C-alpha atoms as one frame of an Amber mdcrd trajectory, in Angstrom:
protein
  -2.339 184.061 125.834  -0.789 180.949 124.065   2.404 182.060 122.760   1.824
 180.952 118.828  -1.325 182.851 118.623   0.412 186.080 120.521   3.277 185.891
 118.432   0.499 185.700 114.848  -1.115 188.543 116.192   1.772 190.504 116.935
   2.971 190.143 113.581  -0.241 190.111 111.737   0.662 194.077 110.014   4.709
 193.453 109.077   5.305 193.344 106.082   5.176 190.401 103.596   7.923 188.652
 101.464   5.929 189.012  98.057   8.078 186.661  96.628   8.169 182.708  97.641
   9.865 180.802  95.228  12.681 181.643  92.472  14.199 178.948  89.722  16.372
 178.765  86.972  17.385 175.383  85.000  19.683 174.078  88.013  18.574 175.808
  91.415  15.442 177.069  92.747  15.355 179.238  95.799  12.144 179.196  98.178
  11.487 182.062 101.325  10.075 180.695 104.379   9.650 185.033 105.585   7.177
 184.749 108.123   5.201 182.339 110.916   4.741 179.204 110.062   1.051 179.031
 110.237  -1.989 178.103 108.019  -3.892 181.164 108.464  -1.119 183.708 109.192
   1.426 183.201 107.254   3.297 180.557 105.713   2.009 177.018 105.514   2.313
 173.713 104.767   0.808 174.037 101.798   2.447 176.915 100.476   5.630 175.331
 100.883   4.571 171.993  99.624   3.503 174.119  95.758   6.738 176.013  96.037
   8.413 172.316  96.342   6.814 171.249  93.549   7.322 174.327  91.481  11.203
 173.224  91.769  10.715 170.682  90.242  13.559 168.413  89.203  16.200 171.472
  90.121  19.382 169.898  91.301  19.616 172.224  94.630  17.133 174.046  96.734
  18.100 176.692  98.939  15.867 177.692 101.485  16.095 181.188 102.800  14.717
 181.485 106.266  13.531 184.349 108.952  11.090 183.376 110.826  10.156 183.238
 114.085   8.655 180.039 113.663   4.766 178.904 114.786   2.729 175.778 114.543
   4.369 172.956 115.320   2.071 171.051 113.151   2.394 172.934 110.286   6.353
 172.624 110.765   6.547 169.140 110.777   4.722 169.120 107.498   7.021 171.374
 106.178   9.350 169.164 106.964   8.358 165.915 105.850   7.817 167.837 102.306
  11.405 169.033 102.228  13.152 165.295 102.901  10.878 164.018  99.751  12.573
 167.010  97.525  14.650 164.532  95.323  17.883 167.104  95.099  20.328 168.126
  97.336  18.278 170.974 100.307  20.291 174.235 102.029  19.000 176.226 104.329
  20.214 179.727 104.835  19.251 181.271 108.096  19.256 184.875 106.645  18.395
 186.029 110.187  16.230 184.266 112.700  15.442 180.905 113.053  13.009 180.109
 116.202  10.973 177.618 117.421   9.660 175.491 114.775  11.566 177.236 112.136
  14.960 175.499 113.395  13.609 171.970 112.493  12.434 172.901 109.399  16.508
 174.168 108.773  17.457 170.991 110.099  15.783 169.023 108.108  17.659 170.423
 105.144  20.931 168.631 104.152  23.372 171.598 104.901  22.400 174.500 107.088
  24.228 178.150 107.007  23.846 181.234 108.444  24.156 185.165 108.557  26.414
 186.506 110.404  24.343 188.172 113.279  21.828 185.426 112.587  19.884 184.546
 115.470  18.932 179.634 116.460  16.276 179.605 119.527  14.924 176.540 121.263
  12.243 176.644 123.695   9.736 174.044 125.119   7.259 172.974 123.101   3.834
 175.183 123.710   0.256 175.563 122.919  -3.330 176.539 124.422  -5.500 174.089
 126.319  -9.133 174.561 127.312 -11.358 171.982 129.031 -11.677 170.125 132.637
  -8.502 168.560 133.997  -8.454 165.783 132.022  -7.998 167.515 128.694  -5.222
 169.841 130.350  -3.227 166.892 131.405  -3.829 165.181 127.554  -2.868 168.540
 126.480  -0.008 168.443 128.565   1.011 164.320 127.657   1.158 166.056 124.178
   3.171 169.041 124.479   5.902 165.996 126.119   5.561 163.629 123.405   6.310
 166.505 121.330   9.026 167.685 122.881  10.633 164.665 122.839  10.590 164.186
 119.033  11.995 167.560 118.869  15.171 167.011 121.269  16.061 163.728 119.914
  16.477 165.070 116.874  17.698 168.633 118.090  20.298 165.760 119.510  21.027
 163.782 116.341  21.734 166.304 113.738  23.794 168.274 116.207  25.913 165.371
 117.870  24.752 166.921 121.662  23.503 164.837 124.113  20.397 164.594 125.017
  20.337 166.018 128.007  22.399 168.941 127.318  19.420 169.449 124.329  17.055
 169.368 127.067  18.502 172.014 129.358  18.706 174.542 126.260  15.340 173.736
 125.460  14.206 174.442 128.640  15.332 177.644 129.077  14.804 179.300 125.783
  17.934 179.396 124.648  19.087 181.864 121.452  22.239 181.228 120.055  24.276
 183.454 117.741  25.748 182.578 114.724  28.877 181.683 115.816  27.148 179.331
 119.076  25.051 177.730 116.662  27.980 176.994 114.650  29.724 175.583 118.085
  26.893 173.609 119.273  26.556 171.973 116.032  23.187 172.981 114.496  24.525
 174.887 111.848  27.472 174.027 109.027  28.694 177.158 108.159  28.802 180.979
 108.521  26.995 181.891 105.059  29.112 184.969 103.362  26.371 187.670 103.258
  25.797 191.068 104.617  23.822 191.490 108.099  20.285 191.236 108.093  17.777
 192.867 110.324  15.281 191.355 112.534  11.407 193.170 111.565   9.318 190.218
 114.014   7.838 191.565 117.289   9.523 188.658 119.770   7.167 189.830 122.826
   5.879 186.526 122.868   9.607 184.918 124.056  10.732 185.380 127.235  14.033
 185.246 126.840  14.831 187.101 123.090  18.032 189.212 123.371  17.643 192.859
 123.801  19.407 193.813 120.348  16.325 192.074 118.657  13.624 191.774 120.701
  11.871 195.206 120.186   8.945 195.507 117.760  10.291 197.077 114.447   9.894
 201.567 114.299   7.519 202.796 112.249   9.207 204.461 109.310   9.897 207.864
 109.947   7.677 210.365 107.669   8.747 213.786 107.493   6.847 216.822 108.122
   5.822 218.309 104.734   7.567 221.222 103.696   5.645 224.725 103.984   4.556
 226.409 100.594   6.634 229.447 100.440   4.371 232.538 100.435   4.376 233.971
  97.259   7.355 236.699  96.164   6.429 240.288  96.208   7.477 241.713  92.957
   7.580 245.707  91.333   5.449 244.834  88.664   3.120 243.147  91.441   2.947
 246.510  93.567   2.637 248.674  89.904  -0.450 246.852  89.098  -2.179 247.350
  92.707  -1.738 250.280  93.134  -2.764 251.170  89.351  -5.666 249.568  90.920
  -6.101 251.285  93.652  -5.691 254.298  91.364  -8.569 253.598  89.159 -10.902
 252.786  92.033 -10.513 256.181  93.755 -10.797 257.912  90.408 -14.295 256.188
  89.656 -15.858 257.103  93.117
């Protein structure tokens, strides 16, 4: 199964940010809390509103956890935030994959949580025709992957090949390695945050976050308590029991 639509599907029931975008006179503050996708979950033009809605706010922060999506739709969400007129930060709250790292990177400064989670991969998508669409397919996918590294490359001061060789095998870096490698600016001074994607459609996501979020536990209703036996309780039945013998 291509890997975008596997990881859509395997997400389709979390649960939703409710709330995208937040302002007051000098900030606004915009959640990118899901895939980035036009039909299942956050998208282009979604963002591009919640850009607007900023309006002429002299910072937006961008809180991200996601495990990123369509490519596409990414580099839309990208061009949108380089036209925002103020100064951009994006706050890895706790996952940035895929697509969802360039769309950090394209913010001025980048921070995040510690226990925060930076994975690149290969670039990836379905394909179905004869040979000669597969192979177009696959020019594509290059092409795109090329963009991607060079400026995996430039904002992080890595060369190019080095970018290549942690694209290539899906590589997740912690907070402090993303720090190192130069993709992030700065550890961001909040509390931990959780993981809730299912990352089944990775092949490499560490252990510690990789398993599909537990069901909330529901406990088992409490019995009704059988009703207390009281002396005015037996009085009255047998009073009964009384009066029913005496009318036979």
């Amino acid at each position: 199964m291509n890997k975008i639509l596997q990881l859509c599907l395997d997400n389709a029931k979390r649960e939703r940010q409710i709330i995208n975008m937040v302002r007051n006179e000098a900030e606004a503050t915009m959640y990118i809390y899901d895939v980035i996708d036009p039909y299942w979950g956050v998208s282009a033009n979604t963002v591009i509103a919640d850009i607007a809605a900023a309006g002429d706010a002299a910072t937006l922060h961008i809180r991200i956890n996601s495990p990123g999506g369509n490519v596409f739709e990414s580099r839309a969400i990208i061009e949108a935030i380089k036209r925002f007129a103020g100064k951009t930060i994006a706050h890895i709250d706790s996952l940035a994959a895929s697509a969802a790292t360039s769309v950090a990177l394209a913010c001025d400064e980048v921070e995040i949580s510690d226990g925060g989670f930076f994975m690149i991969h290969p670039a990836s998508g379905g394909a179905y025709g004869d040979k000669n669409d597969l192979r177009k397919r696959a020019d594509l996918l290059e092409k795109l992957e090329a963009t991607i590294a060079a400026e995996y490359a430039a904002e992080s001061g890595q060369e190019l090949d080095q970018i290549v060789a942690w694209m290539d095998a899906e590589t997740w870096f912690t907070a402090a390695e993303s720090i190192a490698a130069g993709f992030v600016d700065r550890l961001q001074s909040t509390a931990k945050v959780s993981n809730t994607y299912n990352l089944a459609a990775f092949a490499k996501a560490p252990a510690a976050i990789s398993a599909p979020p537990a069901a909330p536990a529901v406990a088992a209703p409490a019995p009704n308590p059988a009703p207390a036996v009281t002396a005015s309780c037996m009085k009255r039945a047998n009073a009964n029991r009384l009066a029913l013998l005496q009318a036979l």
